[in-house]
Coordinates of N, CA and C in Angstrom, one line a residue:
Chain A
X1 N 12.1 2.6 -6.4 CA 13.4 2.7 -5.8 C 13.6 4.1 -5.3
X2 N 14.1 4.2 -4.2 CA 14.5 5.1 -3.2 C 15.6 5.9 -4.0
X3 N 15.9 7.5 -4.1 CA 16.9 8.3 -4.4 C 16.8 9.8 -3.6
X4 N 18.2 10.0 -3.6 CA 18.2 11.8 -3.3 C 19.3 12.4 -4.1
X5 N 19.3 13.1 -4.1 CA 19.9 14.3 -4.9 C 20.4 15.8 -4.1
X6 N 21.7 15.8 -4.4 CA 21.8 17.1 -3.5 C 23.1 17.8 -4.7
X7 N 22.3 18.7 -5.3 CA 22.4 19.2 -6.4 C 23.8 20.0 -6.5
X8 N 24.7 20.6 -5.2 CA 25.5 21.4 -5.2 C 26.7 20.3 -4.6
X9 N 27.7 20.7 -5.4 CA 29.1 19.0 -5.1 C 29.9 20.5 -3.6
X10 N 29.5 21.9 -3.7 CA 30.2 22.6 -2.8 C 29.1 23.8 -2.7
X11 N 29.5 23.9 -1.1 CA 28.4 25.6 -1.0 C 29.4 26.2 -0.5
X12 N 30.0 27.3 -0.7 CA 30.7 28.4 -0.3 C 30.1 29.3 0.9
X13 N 30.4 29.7 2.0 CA 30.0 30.5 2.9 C 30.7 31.6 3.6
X14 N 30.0 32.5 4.3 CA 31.3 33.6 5.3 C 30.7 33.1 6.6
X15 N 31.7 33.3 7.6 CA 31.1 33.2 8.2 C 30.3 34.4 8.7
X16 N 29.3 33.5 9.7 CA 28.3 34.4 10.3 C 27.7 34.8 9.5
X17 N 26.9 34.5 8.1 CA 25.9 34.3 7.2 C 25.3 33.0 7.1
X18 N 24.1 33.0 6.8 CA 23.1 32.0 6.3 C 23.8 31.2 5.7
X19 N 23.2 29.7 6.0 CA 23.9 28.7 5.1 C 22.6 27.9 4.6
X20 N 22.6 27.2 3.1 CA 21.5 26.1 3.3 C 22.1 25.0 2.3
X21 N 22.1 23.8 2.9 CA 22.7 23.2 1.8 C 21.2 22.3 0.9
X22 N 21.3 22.0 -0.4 CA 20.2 21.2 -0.3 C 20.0 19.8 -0.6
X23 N 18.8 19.5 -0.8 CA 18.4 17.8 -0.8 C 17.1 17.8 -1.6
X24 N 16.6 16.8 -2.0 CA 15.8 16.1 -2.5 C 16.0 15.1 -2.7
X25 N 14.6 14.4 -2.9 CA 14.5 12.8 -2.5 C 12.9 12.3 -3.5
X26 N 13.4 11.4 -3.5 CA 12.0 10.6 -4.7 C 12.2 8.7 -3.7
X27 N 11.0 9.0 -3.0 CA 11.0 7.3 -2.1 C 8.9 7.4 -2.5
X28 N 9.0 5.9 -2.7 CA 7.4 5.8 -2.4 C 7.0 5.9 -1.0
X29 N 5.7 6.4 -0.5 CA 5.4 6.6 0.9 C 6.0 7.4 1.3
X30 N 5.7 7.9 2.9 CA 6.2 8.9 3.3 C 7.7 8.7 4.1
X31 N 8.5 9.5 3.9 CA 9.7 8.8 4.0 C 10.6 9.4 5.3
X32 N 11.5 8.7 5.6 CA 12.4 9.0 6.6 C 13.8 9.7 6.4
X33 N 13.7 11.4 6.7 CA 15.1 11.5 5.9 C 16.0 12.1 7.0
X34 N 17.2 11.8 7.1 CA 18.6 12.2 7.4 C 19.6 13.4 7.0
X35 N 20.2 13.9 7.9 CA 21.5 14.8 7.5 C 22.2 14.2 8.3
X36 N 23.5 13.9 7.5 CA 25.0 13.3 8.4 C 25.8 14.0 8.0
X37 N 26.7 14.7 8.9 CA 28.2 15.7 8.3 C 29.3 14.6 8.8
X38 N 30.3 14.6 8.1 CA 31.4 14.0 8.0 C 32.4 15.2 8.0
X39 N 33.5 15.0 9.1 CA 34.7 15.8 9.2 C 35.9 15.2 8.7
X40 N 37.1 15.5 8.0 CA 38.2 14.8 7.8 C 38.4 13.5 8.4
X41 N 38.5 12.6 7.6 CA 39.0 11.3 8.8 C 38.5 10.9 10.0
X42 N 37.0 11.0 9.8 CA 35.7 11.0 10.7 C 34.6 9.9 10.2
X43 N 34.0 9.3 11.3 CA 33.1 8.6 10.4 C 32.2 9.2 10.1
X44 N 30.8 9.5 10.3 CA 29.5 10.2 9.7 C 28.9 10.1 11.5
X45 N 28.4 11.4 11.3 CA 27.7 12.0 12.8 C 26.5 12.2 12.3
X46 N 25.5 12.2 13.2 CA 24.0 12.1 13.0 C 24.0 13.6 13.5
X47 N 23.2 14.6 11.9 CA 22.5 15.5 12.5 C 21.0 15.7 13.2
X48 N 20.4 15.1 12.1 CA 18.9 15.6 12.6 C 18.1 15.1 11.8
X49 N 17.2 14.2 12.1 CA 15.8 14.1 11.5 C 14.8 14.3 11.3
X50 N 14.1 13.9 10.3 CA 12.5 13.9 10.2 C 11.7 12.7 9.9
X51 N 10.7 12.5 10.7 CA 9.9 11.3 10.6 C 9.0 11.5 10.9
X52 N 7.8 12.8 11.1 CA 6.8 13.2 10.8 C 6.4 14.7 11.9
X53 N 5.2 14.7 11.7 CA 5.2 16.1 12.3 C 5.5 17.5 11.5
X54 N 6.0 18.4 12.7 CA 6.4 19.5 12.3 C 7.2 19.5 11.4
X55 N 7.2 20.2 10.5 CA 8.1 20.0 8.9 C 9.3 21.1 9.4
X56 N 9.9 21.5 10.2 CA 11.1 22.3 10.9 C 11.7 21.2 11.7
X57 N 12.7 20.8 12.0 CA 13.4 19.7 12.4 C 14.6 20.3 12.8
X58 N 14.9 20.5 14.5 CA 15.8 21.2 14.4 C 17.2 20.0 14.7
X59 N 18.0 20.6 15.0 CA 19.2 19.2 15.4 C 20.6 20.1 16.0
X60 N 21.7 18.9 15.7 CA 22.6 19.3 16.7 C 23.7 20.5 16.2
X61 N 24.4 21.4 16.7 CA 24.9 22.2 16.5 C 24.1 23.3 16.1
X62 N 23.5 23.6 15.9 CA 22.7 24.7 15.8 C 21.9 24.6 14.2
X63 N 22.1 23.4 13.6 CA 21.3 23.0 12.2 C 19.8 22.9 13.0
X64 N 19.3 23.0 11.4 CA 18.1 23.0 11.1 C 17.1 22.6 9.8
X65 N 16.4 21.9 9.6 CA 15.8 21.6 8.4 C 14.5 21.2 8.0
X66 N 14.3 21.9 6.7 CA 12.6 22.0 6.4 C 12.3 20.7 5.6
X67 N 11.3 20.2 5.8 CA 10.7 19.5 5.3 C 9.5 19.7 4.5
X68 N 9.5 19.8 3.1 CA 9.0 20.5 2.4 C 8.2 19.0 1.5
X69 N 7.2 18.4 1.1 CA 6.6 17.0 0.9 C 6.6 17.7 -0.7
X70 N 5.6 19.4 -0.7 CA 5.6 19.1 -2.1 C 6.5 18.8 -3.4
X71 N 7.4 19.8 -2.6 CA 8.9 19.5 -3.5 C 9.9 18.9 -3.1
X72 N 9.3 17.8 -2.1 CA 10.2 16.6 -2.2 C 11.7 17.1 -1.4
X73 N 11.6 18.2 -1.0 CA 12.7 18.7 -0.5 C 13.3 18.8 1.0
X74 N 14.4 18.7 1.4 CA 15.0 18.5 3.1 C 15.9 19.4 3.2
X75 N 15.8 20.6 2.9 CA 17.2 21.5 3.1 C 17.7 21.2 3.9
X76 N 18.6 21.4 4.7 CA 19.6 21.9 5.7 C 20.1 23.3 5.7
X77 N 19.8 23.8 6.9 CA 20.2 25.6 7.5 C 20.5 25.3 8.6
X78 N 21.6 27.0 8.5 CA 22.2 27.3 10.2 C 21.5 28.7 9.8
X79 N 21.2 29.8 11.0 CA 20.9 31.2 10.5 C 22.6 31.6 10.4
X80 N 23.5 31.3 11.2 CA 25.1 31.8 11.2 C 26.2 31.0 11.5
X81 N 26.6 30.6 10.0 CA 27.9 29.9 10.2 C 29.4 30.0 10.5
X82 N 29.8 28.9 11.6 CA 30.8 28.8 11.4 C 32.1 28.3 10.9
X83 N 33.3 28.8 10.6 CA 34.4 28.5 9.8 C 34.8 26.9 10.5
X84 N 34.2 26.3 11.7 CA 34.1 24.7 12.1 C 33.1 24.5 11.1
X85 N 32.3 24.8 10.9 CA 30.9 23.7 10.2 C 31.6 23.7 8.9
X86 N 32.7 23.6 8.2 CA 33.1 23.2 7.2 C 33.7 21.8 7.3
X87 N 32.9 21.0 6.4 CA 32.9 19.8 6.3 C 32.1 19.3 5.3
X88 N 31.9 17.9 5.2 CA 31.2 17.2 4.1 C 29.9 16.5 4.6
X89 N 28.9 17.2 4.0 CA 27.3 16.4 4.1 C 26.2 15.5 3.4
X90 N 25.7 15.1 4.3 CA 25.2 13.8 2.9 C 23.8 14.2 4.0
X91 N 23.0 13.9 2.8 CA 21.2 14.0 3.0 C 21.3 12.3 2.6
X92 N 20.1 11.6 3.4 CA 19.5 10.1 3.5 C 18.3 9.8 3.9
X93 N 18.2 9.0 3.0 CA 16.6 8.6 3.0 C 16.5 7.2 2.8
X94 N 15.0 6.9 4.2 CA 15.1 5.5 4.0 C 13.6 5.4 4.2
X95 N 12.9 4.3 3.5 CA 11.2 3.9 3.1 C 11.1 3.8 4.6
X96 N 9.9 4.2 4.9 CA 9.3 3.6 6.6 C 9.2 2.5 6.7
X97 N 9.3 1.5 5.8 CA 9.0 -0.1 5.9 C 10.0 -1.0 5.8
X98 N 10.2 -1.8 7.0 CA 11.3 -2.7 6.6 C 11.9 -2.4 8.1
X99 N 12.6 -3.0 9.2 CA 12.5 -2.7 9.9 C 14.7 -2.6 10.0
X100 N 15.0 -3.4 9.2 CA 16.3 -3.3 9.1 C 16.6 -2.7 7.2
X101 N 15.6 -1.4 6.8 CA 16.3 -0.9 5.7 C 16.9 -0.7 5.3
X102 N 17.4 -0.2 4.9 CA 18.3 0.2 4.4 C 18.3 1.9 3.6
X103 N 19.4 2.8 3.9 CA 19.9 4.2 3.8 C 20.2 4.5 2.5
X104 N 19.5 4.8 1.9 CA 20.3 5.9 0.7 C 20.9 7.2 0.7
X105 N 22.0 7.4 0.1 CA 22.8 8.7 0.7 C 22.6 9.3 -0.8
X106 N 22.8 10.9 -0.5 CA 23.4 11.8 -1.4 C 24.4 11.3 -1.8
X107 N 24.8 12.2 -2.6 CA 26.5 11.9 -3.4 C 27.3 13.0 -2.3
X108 N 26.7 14.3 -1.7 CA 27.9 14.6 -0.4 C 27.5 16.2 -1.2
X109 N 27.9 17.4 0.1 CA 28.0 18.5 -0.3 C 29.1 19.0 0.8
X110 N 30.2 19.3 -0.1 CA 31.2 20.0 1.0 C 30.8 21.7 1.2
X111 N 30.8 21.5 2.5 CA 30.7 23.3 3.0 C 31.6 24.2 3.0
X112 N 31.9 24.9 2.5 CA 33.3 25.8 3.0 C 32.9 27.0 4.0
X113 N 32.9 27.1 5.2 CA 33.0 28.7 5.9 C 34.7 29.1 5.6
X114 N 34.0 30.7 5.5 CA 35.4 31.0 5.2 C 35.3 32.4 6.2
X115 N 36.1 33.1 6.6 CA 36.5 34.0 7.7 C 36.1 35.2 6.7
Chain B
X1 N 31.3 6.9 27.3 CA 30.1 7.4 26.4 C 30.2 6.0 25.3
X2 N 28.9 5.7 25.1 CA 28.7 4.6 24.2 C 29.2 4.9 23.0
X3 N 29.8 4.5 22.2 CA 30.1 4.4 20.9 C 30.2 3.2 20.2
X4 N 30.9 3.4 18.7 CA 31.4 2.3 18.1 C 32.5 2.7 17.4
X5 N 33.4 2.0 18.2 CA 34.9 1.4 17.9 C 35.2 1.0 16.7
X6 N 36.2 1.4 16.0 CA 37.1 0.6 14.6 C 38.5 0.7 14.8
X7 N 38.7 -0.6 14.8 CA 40.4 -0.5 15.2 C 41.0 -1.6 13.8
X8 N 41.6 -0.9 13.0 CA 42.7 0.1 13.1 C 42.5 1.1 12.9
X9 N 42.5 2.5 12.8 CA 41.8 3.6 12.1 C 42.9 3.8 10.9
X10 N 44.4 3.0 10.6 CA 44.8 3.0 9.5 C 45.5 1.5 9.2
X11 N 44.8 1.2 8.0 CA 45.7 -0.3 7.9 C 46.1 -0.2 6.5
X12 N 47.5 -1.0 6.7 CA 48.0 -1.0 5.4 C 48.6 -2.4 4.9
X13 N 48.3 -2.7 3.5 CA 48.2 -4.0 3.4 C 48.6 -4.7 2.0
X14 N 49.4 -5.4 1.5 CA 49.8 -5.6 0.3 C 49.0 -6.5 -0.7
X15 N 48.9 -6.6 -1.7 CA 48.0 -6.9 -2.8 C 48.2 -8.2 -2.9
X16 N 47.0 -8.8 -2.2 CA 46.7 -10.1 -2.8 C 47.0 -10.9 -1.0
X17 N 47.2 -9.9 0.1 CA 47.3 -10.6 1.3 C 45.9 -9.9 2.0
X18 N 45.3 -11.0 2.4 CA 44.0 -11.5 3.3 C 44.5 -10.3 4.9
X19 N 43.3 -9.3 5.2 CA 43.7 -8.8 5.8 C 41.6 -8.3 6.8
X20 N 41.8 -8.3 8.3 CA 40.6 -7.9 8.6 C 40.4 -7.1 9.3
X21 N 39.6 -6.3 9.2 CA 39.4 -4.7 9.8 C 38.0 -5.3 10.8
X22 N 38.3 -4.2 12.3 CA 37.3 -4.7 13.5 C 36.4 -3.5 13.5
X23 N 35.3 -4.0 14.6 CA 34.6 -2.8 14.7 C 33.6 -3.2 16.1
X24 N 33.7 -3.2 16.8 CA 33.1 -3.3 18.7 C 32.3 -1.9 18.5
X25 N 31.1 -1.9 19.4 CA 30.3 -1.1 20.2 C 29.8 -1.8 21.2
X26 N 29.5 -0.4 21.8 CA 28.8 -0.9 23.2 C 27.3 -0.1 23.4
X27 N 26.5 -0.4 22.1 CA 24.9 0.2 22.4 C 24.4 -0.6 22.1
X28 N 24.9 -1.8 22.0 CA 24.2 -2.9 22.2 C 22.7 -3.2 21.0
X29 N 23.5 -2.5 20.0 CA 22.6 -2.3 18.9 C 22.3 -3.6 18.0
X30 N 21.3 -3.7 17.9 CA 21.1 -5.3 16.8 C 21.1 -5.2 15.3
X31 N 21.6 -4.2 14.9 CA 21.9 -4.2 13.5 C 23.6 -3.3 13.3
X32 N 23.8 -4.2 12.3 CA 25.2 -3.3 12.4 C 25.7 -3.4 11.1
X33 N 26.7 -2.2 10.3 CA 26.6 -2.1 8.4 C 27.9 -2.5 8.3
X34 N 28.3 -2.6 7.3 CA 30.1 -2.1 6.7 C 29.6 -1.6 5.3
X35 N 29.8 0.0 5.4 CA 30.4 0.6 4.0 C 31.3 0.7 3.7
X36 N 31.5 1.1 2.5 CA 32.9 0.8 1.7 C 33.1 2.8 1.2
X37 N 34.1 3.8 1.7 CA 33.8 5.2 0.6 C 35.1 5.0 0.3
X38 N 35.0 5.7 -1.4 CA 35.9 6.0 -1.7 C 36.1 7.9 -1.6
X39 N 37.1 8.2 -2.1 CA 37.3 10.1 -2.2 C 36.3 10.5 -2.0
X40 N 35.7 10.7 -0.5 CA 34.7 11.7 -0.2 C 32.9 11.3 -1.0
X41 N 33.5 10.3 -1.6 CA 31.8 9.9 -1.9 C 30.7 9.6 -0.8
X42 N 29.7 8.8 -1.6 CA 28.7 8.5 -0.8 C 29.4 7.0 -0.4
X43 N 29.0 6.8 1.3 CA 28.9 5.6 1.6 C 28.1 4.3 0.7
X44 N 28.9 3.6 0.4 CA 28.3 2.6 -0.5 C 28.4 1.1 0.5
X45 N 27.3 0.7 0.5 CA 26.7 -0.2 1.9 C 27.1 -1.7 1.4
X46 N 28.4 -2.1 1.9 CA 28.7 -3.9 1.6 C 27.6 -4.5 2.1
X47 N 27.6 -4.9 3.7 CA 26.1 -5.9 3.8 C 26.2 -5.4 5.4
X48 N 24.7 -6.1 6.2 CA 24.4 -5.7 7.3 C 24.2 -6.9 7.6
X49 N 24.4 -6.8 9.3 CA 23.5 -8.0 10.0 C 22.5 -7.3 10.8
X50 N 21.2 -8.1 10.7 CA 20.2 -8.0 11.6 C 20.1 -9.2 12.4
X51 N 20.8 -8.7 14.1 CA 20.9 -9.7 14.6 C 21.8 -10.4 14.3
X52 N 21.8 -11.9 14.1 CA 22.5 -12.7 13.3 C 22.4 -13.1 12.0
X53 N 21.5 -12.6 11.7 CA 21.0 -12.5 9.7 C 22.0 -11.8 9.3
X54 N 22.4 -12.5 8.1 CA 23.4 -11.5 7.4 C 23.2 -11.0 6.1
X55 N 23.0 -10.3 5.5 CA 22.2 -9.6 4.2 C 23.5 -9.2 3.2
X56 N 24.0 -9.5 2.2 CA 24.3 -8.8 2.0 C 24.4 -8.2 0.5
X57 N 24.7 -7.2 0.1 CA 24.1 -6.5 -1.1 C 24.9 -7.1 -2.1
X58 N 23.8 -7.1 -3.3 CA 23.7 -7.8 -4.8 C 25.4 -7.5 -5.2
X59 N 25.6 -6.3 -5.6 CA 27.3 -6.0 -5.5 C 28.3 -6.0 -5.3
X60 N 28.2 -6.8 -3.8 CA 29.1 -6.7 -3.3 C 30.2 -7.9 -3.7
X61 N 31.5 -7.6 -3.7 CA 31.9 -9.0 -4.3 C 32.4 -9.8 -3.7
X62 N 32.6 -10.9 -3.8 CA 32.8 -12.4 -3.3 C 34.2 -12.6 -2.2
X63 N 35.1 -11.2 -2.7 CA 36.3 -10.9 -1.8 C 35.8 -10.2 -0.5
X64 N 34.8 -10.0 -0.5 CA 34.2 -9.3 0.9 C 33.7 -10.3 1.7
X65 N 33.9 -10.4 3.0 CA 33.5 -11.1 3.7 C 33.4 -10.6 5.1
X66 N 31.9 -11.1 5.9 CA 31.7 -10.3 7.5 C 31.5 -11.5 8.2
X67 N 32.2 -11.4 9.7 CA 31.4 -12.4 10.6 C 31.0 -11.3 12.1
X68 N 30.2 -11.9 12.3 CA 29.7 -11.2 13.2 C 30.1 -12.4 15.0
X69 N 30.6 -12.5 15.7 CA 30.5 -13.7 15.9 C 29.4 -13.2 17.8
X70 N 29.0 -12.1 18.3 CA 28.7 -11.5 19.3 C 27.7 -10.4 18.9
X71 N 27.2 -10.0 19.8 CA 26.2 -8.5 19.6 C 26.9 -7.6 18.9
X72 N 28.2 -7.5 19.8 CA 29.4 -6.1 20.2 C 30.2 -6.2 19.0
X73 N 30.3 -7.5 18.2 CA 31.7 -7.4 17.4 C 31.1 -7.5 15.9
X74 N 31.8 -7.0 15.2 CA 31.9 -7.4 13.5 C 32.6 -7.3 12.9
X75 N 33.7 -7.9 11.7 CA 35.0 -8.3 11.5 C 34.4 -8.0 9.9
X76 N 35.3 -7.6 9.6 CA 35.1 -7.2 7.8 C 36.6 -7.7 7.6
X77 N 36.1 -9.0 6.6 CA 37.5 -9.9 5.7 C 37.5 -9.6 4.5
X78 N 38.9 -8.8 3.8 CA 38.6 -8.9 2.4 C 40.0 -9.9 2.0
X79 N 39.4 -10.9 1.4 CA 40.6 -12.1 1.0 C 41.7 -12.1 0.0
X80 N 41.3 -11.0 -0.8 CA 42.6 -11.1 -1.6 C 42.4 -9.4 -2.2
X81 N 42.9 -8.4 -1.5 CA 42.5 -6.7 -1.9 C 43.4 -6.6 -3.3
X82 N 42.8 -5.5 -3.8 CA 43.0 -6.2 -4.9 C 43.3 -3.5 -4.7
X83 N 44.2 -3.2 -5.9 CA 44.2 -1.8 -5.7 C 43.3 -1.1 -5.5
X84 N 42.0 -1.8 -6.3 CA 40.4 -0.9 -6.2 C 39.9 -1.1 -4.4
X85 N 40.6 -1.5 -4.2 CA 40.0 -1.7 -2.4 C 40.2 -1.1 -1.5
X86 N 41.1 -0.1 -2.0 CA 42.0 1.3 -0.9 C 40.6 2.2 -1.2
X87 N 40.4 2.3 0.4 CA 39.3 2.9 0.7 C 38.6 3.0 2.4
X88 N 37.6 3.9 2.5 CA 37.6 4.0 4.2 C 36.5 3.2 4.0
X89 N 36.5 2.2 5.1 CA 35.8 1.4 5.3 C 35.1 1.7 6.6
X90 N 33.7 2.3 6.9 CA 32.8 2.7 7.8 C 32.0 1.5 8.7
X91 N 31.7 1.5 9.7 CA 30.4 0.2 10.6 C 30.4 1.0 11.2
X92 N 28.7 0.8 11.1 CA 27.8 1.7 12.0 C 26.8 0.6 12.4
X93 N 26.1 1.0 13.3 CA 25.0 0.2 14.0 C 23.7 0.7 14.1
X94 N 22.8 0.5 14.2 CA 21.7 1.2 14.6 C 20.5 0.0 15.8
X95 N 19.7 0.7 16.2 CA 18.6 -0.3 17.1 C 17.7 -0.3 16.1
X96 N 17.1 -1.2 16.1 CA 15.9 -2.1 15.3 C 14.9 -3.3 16.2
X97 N 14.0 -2.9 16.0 CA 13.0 -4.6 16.6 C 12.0 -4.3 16.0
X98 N 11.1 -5.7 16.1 CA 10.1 -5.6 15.4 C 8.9 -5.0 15.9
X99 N 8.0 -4.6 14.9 CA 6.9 -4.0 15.5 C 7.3 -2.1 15.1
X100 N 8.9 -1.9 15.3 CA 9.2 -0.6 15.1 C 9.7 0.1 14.6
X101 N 8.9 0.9 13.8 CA 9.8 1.3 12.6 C 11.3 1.9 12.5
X102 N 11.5 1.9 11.2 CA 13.3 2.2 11.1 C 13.5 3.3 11.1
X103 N 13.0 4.2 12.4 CA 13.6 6.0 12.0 C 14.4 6.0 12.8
X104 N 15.5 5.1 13.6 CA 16.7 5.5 14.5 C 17.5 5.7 13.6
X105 N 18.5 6.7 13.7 CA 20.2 6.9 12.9 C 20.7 5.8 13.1
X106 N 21.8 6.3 12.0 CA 22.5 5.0 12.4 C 23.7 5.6 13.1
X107 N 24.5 4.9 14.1 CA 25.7 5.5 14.3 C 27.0 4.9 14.1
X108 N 28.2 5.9 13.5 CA 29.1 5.7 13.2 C 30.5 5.2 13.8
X109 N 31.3 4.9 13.3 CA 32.9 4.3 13.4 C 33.1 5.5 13.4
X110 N 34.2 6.1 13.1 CA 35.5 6.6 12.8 C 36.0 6.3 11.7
X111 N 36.0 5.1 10.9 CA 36.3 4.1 10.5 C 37.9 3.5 9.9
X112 N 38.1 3.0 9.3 CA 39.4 2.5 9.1 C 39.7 2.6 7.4
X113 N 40.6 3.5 7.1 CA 41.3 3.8 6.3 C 42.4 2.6 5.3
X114 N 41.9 2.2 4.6 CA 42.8 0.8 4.0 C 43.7 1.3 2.8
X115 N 44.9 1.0 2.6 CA 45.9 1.3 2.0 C 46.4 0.0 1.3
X116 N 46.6 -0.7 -0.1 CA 46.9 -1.4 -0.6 C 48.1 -1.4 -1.5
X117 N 49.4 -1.8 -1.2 CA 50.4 -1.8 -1.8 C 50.7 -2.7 -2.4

């Protein structure tokens, strides 16, 4: 069975500092993983994936994320955040196989930029 | 710009009356979900259609119900909401065919906010 884990329920930020939020994941095979931010009363926006390749995965707004196999891990980073990028994130991962699989989500990491 | 539609984005509905939340796109996507979040959690996935297959998950309970009746449309019925049902209810879609694997996102609703009185 497919899982992720994103170990921090809040990350705190300033802006215009480094942000990373994190992830890990335990799927058999090599897997397909996801970042989605949710804003208030929003549905889920697709940041950025990975599905093989270069383990730097860049995406939209200015995110970015490493793909790390040995430790199982998908960070999420900005090099400088903004007091907008505060919102709610979920890392997802889905098996390569199966052509209508199905998503497993984080339990969510709220961001705070703060001024 | 292509998207996918949920109308109502707030519905409000009294306990124990049959009520159905929509959800239209136009990407012409062949798979399409309904999750169920409560407070900021994780999306927890009622059932999908692929195509016209309808799947839906071991948990889900018997008061949930989807018809899909078009490409574009999908209707989430819950028959008798019950307090535990106030919750945002998400459809998203994604493209799928065979032969290729499942690394498309999926894309989102907005989705519709249910209130049970």
């Amino acid at each position: 069975a497919q899982s992720v884990a994103q170990p921090e329920d809040q990350v705190n930020v300033a802006e215009g500092n480094p942000l990373t939020v994190k992830c890990t994941y335990s799927v058999s095979g090599n897997p397909y993983l996801f970042w989605y931010v949710q804003y208030p009363n929003r549905g889920l926006q697709f940041l950025l994936k990975y599905i093989t390749g270069d383990n730097l995965v860049k995406g939209s707004y200015g995110f970015e994320a490493e793909f790390n196999k040995s430790q199982t891990s998908f960070h999420l980073k900005k090099p400088s955040a903004l007091v907008s990028d505060s919102a709610l994130y979920f890392c997802a991962v889905r098996p390569p196989t199966g052509t209508a699989s199905k998503l497993t989500f984080g339990t969510g990491t709220r961001l705070q930029v703060t001024l | 710009d292509a998207m996918v539609i949920q109308n109502p984005r707030y519905q409000v509905t009294q306990f124990g009356k049959p009520v159905t939340l929509s959800c239209s796109q136009t990407l012409n996507h062949n798979v399409m979900y309904w999750y169920q979040q409560k407070s900021s959690q994780a999306p927890k996935l009622l059932f999908h259609y692929y195509d016209k297959d309808f799947n839906n998950e071991a948990d889900t309970p018997d008061n949930f119900q989807s018809r899909r009746p078009n490409t574009s449309f999908c209707f989430l019925d819950i028959r008798s909401p019950g307090l535990g049902d106030a919750a945002m209810y998400l459809c998203a879609t994604r493209v799928a065919a065979g032969g290729v694997s499942s690394n498309q996102p999926q894309h989102f609703g907005d989705g519709t906010r249910l209130s049970i009185l």
